[in-house]
Coordinates of C-alpha atoms and ligand atoms in Angstrom, one line a residue:
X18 CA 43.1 6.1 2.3
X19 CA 43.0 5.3 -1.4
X20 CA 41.6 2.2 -2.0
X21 CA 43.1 0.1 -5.3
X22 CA 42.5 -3.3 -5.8
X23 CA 45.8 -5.0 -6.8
X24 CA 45.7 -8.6 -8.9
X25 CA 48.9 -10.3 -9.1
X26 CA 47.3 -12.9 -11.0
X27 CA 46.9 -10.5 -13.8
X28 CA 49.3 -10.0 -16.7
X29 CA 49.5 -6.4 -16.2
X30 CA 52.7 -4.9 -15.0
X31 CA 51.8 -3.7 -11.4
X32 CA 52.8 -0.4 -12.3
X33 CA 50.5 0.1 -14.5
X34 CA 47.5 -1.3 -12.3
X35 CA 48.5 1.6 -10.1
X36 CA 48.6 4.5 -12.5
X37 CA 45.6 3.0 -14.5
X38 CA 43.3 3.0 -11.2
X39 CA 44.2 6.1 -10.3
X40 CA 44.2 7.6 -13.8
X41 CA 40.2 6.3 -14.2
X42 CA 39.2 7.7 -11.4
X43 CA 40.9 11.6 -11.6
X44 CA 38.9 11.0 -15.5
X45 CA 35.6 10.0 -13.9
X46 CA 35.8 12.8 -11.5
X47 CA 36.2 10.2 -8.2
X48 CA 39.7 11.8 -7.5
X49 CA 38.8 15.8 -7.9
X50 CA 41.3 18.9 -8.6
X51 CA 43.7 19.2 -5.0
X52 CA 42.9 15.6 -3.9
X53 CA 46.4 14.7 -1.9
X54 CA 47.0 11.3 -3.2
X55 CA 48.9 9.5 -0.4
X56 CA 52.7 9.4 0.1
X57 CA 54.1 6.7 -2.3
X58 CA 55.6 4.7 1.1
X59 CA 52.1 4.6 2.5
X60 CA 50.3 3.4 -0.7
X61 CA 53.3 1.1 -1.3
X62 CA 52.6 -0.4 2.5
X63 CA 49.2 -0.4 1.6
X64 CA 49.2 -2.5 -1.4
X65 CA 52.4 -4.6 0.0
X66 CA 54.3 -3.3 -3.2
X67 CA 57.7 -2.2 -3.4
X68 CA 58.1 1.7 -2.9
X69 CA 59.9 1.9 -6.9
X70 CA 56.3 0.6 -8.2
X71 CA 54.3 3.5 -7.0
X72 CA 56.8 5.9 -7.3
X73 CA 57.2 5.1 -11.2
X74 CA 53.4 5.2 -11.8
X75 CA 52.9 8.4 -10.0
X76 CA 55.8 10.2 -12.2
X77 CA 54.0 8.8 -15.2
X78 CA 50.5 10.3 -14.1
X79 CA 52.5 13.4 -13.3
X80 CA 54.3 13.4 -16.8
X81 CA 50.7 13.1 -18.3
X82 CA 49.6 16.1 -16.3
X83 CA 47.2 13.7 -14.2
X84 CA 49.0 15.0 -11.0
X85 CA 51.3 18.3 -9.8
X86 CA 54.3 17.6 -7.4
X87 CA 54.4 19.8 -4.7
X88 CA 58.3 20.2 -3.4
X89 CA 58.1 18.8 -0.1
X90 CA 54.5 18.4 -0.1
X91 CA 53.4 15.8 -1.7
X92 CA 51.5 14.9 -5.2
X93 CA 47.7 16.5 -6.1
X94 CA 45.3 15.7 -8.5
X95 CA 45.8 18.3 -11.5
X96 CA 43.1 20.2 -12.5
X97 CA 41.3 20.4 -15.6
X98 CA 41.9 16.4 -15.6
X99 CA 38.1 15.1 -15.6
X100 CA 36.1 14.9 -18.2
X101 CA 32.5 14.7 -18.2
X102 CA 30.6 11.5 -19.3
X103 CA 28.8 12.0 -22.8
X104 CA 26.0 10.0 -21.1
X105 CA 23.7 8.5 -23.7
X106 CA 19.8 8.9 -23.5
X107 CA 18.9 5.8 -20.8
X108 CA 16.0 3.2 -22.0
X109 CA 13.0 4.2 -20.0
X110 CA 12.0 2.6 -17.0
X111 CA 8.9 1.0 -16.3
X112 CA 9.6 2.2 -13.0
X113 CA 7.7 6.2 -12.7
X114 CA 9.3 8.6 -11.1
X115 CA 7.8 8.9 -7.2
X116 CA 9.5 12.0 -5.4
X117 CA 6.6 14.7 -5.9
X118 CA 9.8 17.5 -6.3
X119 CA 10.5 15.7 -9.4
X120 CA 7.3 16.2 -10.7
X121 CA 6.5 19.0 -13.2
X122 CA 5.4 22.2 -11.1
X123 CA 1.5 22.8 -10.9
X124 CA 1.1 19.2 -12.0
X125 CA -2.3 18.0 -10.3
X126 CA -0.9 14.0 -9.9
X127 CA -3.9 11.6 -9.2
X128 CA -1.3 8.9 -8.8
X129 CA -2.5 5.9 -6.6
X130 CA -1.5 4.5 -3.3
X131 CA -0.4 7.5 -1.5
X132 CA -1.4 8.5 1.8
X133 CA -2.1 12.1 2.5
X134 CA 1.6 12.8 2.7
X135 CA 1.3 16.0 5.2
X136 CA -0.8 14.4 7.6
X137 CA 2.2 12.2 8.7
X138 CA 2.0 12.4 12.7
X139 CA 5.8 13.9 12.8
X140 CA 5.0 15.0 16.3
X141 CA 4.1 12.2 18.0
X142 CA 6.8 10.2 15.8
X143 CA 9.6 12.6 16.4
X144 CA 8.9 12.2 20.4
X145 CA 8.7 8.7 20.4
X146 CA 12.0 7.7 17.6
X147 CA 13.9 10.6 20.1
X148 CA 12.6 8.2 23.3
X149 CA 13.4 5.2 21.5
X150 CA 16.9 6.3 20.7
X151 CA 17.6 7.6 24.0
X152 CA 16.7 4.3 25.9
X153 CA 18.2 2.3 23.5
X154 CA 20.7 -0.3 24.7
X155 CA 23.8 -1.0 22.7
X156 CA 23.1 -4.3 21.6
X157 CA 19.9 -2.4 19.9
X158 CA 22.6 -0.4 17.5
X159 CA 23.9 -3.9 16.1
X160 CA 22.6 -6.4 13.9
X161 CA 19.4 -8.1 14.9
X162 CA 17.6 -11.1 13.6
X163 CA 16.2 -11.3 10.2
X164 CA 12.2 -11.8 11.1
X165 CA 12.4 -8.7 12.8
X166 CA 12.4 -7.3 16.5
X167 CA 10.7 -9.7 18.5
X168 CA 9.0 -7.0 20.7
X169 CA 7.2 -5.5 16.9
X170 CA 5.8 -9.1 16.8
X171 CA 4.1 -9.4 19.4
X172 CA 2.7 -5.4 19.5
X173 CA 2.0 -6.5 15.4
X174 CA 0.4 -9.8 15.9
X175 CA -2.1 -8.6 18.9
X176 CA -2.6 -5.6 16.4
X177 CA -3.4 -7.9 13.3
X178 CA -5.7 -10.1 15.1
X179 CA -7.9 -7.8 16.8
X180 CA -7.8 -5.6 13.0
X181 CA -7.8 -8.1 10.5
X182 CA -9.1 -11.6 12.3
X183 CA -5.8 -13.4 11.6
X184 CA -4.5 -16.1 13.1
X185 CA -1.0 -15.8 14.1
X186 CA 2.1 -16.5 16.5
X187 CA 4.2 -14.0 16.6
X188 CA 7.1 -16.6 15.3
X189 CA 5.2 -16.6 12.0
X190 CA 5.5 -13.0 11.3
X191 CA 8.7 -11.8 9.4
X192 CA 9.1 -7.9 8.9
X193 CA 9.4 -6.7 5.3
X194 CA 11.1 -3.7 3.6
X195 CA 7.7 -3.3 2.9
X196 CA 4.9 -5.0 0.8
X197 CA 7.4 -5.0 -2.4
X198 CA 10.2 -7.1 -0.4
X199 CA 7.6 -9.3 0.9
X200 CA 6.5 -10.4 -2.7
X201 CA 9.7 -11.1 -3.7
X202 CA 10.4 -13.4 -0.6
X203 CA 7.4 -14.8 -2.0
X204 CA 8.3 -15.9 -5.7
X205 CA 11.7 -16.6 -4.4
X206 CA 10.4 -19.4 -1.4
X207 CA 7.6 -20.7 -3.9
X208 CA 8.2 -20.4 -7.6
X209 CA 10.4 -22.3 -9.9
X210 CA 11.4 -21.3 -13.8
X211 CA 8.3 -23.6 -15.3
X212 CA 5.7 -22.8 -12.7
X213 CA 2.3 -21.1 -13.1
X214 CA 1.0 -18.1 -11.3
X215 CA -2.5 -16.9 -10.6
X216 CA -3.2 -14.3 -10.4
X217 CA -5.7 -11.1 -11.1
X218 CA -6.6 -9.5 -14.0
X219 CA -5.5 -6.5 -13.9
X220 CA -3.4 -6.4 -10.9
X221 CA -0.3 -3.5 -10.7
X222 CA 2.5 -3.8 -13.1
X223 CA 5.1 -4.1 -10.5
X224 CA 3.7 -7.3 -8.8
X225 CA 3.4 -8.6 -12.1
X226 CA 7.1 -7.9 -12.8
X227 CA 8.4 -9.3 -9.4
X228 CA 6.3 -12.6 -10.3
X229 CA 7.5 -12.9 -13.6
X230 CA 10.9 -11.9 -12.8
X231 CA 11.3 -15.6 -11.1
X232 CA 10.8 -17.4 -14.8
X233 CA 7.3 -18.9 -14.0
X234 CA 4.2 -17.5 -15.9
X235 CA 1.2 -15.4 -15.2
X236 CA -2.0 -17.2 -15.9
X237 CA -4.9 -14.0 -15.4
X238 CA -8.1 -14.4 -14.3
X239 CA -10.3 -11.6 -14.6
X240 CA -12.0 -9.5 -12.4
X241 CA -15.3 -8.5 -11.7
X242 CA -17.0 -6.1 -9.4
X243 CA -16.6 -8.6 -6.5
X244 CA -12.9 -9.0 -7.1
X245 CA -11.1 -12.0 -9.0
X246 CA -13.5 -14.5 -10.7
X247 CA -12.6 -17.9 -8.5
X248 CA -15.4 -20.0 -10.8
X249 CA -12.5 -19.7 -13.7
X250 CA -9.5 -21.2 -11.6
X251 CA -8.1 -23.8 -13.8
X252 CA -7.6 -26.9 -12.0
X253 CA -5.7 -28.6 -14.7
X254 CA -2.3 -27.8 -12.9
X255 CA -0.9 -27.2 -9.6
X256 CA 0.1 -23.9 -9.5
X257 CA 3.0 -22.3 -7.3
X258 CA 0.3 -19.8 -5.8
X259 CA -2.7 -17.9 -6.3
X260 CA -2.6 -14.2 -5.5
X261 CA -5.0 -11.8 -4.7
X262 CA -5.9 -8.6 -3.2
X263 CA -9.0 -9.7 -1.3
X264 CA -10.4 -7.0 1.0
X265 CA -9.9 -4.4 -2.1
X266 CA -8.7 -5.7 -5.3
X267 CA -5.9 -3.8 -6.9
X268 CA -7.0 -1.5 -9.1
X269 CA -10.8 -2.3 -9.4
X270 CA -11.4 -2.0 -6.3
X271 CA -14.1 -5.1 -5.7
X272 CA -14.0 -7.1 -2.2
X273 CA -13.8 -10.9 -2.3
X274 CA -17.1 -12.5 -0.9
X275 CA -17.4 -15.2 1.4
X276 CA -18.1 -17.7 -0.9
X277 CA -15.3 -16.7 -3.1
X278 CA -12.9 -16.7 -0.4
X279 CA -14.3 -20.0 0.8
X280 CA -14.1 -21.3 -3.0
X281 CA -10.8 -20.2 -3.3
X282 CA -9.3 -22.2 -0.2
X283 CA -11.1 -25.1 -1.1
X284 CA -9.4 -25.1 -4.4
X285 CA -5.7 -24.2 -2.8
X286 CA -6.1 -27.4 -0.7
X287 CA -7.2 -29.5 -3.8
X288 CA -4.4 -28.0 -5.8
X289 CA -2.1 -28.6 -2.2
X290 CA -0.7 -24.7 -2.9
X291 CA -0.6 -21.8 -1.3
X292 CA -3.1 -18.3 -2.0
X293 CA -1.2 -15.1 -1.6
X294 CA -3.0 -12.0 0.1
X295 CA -2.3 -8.9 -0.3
X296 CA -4.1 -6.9 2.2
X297 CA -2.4 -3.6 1.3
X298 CA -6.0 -1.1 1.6
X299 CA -8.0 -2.8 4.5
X300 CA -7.8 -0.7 7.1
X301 CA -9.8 2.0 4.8
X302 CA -13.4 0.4 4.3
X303 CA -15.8 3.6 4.4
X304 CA -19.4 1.5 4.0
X305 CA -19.3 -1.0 6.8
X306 CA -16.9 -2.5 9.3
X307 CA -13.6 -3.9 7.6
X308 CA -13.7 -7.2 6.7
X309 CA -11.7 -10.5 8.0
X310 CA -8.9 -12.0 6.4
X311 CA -8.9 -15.2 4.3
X312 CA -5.5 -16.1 6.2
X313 CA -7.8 -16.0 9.1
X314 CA -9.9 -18.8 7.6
X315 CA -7.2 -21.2 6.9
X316 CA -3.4 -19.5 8.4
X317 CA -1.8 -23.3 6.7
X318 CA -3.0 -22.5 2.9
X319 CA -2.7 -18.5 3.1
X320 CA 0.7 -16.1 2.9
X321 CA -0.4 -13.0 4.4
X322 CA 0.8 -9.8 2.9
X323 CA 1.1 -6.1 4.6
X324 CA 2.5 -2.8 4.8
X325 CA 2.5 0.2 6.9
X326 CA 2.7 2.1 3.5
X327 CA -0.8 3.2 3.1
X328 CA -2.1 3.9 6.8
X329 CA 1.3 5.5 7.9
X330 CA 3.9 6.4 5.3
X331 CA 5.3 4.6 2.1
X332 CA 8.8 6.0 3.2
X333 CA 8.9 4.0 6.5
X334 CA 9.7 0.8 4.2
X335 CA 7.9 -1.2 7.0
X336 CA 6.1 -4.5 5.8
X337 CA 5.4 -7.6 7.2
X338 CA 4.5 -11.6 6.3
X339 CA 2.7 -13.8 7.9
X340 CA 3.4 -17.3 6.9
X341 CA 2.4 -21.3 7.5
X342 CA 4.7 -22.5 10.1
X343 CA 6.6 -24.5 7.5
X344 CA 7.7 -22.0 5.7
X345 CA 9.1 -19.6 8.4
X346 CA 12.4 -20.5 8.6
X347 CA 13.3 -21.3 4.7
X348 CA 11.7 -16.9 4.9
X349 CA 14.0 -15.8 7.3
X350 CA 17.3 -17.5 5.6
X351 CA 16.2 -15.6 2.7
X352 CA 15.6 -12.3 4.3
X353 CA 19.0 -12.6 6.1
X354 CA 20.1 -13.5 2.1
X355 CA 18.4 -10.6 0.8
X356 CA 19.3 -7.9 3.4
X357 CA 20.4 -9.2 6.9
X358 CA 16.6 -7.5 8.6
X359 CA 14.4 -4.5 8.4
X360 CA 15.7 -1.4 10.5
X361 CA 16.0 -1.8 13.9
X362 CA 15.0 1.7 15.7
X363 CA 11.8 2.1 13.4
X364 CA 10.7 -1.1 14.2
X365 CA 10.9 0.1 18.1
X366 CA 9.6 3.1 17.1
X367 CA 6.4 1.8 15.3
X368 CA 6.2 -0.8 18.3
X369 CA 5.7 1.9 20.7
X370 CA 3.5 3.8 18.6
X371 CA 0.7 0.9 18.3
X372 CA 1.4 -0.2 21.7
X373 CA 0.0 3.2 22.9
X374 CA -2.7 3.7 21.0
X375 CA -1.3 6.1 18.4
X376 CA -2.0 4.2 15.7
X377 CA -5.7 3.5 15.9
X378 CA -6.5 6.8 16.6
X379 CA -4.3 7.7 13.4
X380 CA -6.1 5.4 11.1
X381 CA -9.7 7.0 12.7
X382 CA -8.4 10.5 11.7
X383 CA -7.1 9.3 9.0
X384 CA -10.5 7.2 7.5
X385 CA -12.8 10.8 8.0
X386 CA -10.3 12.9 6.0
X387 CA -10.4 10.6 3.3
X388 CA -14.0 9.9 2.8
X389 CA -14.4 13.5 2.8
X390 CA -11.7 13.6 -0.1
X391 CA -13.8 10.7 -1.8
X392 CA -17.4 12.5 -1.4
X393 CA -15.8 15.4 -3.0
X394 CA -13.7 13.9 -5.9
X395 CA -17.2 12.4 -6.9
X396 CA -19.4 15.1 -6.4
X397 CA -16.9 16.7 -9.1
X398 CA -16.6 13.9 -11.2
X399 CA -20.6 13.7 -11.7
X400 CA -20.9 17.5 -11.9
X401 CA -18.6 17.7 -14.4
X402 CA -19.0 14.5 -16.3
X403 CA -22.6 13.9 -15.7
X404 CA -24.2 10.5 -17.0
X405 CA -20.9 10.3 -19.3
X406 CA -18.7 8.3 -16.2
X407 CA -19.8 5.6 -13.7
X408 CA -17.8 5.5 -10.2
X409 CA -17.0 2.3 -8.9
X410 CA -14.5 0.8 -6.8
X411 CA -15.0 3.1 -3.7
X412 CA -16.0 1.4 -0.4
X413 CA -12.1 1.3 0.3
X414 CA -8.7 2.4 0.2
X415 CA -7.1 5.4 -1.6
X416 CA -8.3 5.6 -5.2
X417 CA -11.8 5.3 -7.3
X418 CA -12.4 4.0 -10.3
X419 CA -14.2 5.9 -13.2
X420 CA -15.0 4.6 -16.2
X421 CA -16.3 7.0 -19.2
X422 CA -19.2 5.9 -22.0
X423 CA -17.4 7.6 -24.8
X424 CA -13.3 7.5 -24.3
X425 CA -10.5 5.5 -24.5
X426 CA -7.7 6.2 -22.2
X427 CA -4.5 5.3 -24.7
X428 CA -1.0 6.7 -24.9
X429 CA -2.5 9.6 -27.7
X430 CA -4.9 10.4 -25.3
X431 CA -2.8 10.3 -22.2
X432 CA -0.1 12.9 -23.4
X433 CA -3.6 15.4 -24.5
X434 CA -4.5 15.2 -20.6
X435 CA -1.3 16.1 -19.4
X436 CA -1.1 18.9 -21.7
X437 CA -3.4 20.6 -19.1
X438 CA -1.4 19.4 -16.2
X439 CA -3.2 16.6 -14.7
X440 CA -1.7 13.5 -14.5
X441 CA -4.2 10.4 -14.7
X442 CA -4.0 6.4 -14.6
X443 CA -5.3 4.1 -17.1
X444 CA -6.5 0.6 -15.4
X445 CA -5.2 -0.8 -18.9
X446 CA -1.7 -0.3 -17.5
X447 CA -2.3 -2.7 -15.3
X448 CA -4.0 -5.3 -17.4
X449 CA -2.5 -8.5 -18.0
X450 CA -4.7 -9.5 -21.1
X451 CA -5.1 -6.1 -23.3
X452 CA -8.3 -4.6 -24.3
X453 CA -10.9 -5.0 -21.5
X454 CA -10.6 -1.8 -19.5
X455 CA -9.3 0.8 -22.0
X456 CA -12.3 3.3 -20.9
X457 CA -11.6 3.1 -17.1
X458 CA -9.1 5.3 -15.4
X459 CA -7.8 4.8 -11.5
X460 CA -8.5 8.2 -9.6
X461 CA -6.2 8.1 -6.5
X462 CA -7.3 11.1 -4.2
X463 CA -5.2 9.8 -0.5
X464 CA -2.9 12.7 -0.9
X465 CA -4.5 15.4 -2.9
X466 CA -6.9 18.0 -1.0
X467 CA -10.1 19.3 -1.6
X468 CA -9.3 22.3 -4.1
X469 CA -6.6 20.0 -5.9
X470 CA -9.1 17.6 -6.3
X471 CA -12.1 20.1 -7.5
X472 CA -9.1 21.5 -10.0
X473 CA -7.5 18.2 -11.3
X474 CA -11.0 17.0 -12.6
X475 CA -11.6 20.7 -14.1
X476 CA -8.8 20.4 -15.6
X477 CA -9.1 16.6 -16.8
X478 CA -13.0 17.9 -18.1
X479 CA -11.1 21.1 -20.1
X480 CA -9.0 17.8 -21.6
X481 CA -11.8 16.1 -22.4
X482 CA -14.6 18.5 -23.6
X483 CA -12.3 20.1 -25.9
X484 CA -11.4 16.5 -28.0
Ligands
PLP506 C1 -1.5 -3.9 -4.7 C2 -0.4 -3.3 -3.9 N1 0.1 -4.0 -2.8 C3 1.0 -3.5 -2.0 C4 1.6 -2.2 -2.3 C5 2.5 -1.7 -1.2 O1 3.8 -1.7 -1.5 P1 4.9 -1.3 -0.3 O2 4.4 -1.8 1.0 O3 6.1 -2.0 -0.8 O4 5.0 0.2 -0.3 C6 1.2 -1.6 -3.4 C7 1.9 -0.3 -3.7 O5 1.3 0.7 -4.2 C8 0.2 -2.1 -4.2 O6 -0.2 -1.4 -5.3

């Protein structure tokens, strides 16, 4: 079936609708060389035109050498008939490319946030997606509710309070296309045009974008080595939320304290708003055991944010929220808005695979190949840097922070280091107010191995040494 929308409304001869829609798309290469189009009666029933109308467009796309008759078997697409789009150079992105093929050959990429990519349990998923597809009922292959399988919920809420001490009914959690979608539902449900966000400084570009996306403004407030400074909270203003990344601030890695956290909540309920927390890098503390949530010290104040991104797989697309009861059901009309609910059989599937253990014993595995990874990428750091670089930033997650006595990480300096194919992350990317951290660089090691790792910093000291 051809599809062509026809608009009777228009004042365009219906005619030429048809042989202007079908012309387009032999020129844009949608309709290719042999393509039957369908029988003029058909297409005319289609559209609910008369027979004549088709029939006249079609002789003109065949006069024009758009189309060959066929005696007796109908009319093709012509060949030779598309041309190529002269496609302009597009404005960069601020979004990077993220498929590793993509990425130039040899390239040692210490890119943040990915897990080790190969150590993906495939077995144990494989059996279980097969097991979950096979018992399947039919209603299971249809739409489902937006929050998410019910069944997840419960597995994910037991999970999150014996993990992460928060409080939660299962009713309060809402499954995300990940962390990203879940920030978005965010700054949809809570900010307006002339609102005020804050919000860490520096905290990852793309948060900053979703945020800002929404009209209201970022008001930074920096960061030291215990995460986001909560003494310098304006209280002038009600503001539509705070955010932060509490167990391992994005990118410099500090973790709230107490009295932080407990500052901060007293200062949401005196400001009556909300604290947004991200907890995307909990489950990897290395020094000590990982710490509680602040949605566990106040669940009304506190939007909980996670993801399955960094302990499984960024590809699952598997996020969740946890909210205040009284904004549950304002989320889930917007998640229905946005796009209806998350997947259905990998919800079951990661269900299954918590339920049974799987994926504590993951994260264990998981935890003792990466603080190997970390020993070694600062081993090499110091041996090759020496008393030039301080490491910081390292009791969890994926990535380290190093920061260098004697260089400044700009765009000059950036495209030097890549010339010896290593590719390396300036925190000033990330940095809302310019200027403070030009000397640091974010060192993501989660899926490099050991020899990558002991090459990518020789080949980011060959950068370096020969300036
Ligand atoms: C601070 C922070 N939070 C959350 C995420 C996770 O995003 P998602 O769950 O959409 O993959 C990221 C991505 O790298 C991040 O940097």
């Amino acid at each position: 079936m051809l599809w062509l929308h026809i608009d009777r409304s228009l004042d365009i001869s219906l005619k030429k609708q048809v042989y202007e829609q079908i012309r387009t798309r032999i020129l844009q290469g949608e309709l290719t060389a042999g393509y039957r189009l369908p029988a003029s009666r058909e297409l005319a029933i289609q559209l609910n035109l008369s027979r004549n109308v088709v029939i006249e467009a079609y002789e003109q796309l065949l006069a024009e050498g758009y189309v060959k008759g066929r005696q007796g078997s109908g009319t093709y697409v012509a060949p030779g008939a598309y041309l190529e789009r002269d496609l302009k150079e597009q404005p960069s992105s601020f979004l990077e490319t993220h498929r590793d093929e993509e990425k130039e050959k040899d390239e040692i990429d210490f890119r943040s946030g990915i897990p080790a990519l190969n150590h993906f349990p495939k077995k144990k998923w494989g059996k279980l997606s097969k097991q979950v597809c096979e018992e399947a009922s039919n209603a299971d292959f249809g739409y489902d509710n937006p929050e998410g399988r019910s069944e997840f919920r419960h597995v994910l809420s037991r999970y999150l309070k014996r993990t992460r001490g928060v409080h939660c009914h299962p009713d309060q959690l809402i499954i995300t296309s990940g962390a990203t979608q879940g920030f978005s539902l965010i700054a949809n449900l809570l900010l307006s045009p002339d609102d005020r966000v804050i919000i860490e400084d520096p905290i990852t570009h793309e948060i900053q974008t979703i945020f800002s996306s929404s009209g209201a403004t970022l008001y930074p407030v920096p960061v030291d080595e215990d995460g986001m400074r909560t003494d310098l909270i304006p209280v002038d203003k009600k503001p539509g939320f705070v955010f932060v990344t509490s167990s391992h601030q994005f990118p410099l890695g500090g973790i709230l304290p107490i009295q932080r956290r407990i500052q901060l909540i007293q200062l949401a309920r005196k400001l009556d708003t909300y604290i947004v927390e991200d907890d995307y890098d909990s489950e990897f503390r290395y020094d000590g055991e990982p710490i509680h949530s602040l949605q566990g010290l106040d669940p009304e104040r506190v939007v909980y944010v996670g993801t399955f991104s960094k302990i499984l797989s960024p590809s699952l697309r598997l996020g969740y929220l946890i909210l205040p009861p009284v904004l549950t059901q304002q989320c889930r009309e917007l998640k229905w808005f946005f796009d209806l609910h998350a997947p259905s059989l990998e919800q079951m599937t990661l269900s299954r695979f918590i339920h049974n253990g799987s994926l504590d014993h993951h994260i264990q595995k998981m935890r003792k190949l990466y603080v190997k990874r970390r020993k070694i990428l600062k081993v090499c750091l110091k041996e090759e840097f020496g008393d030039r670089v301080s490491i910081s930033g390292d009791s969890t997650g994926l990535h380290l922070i190093v920061e260098f006595k004697d260089v400044q990480f700009d765009e000059g300096m950036l495209s030097h280091i890549s010339r010896y194919k290593v590719k390396v992350y300036p925190v000033e990317l990330h940095s809302i107010q310019k200027g403070f951290h030009r000397k640091k660089l974010i060192l993501g090691y989660g899926n490099l191995n050991e020899e990558q790792i002991r090459e990518g910093i020789c080949r980011l000291g060959q950068a370096l040494h020969r300036l």
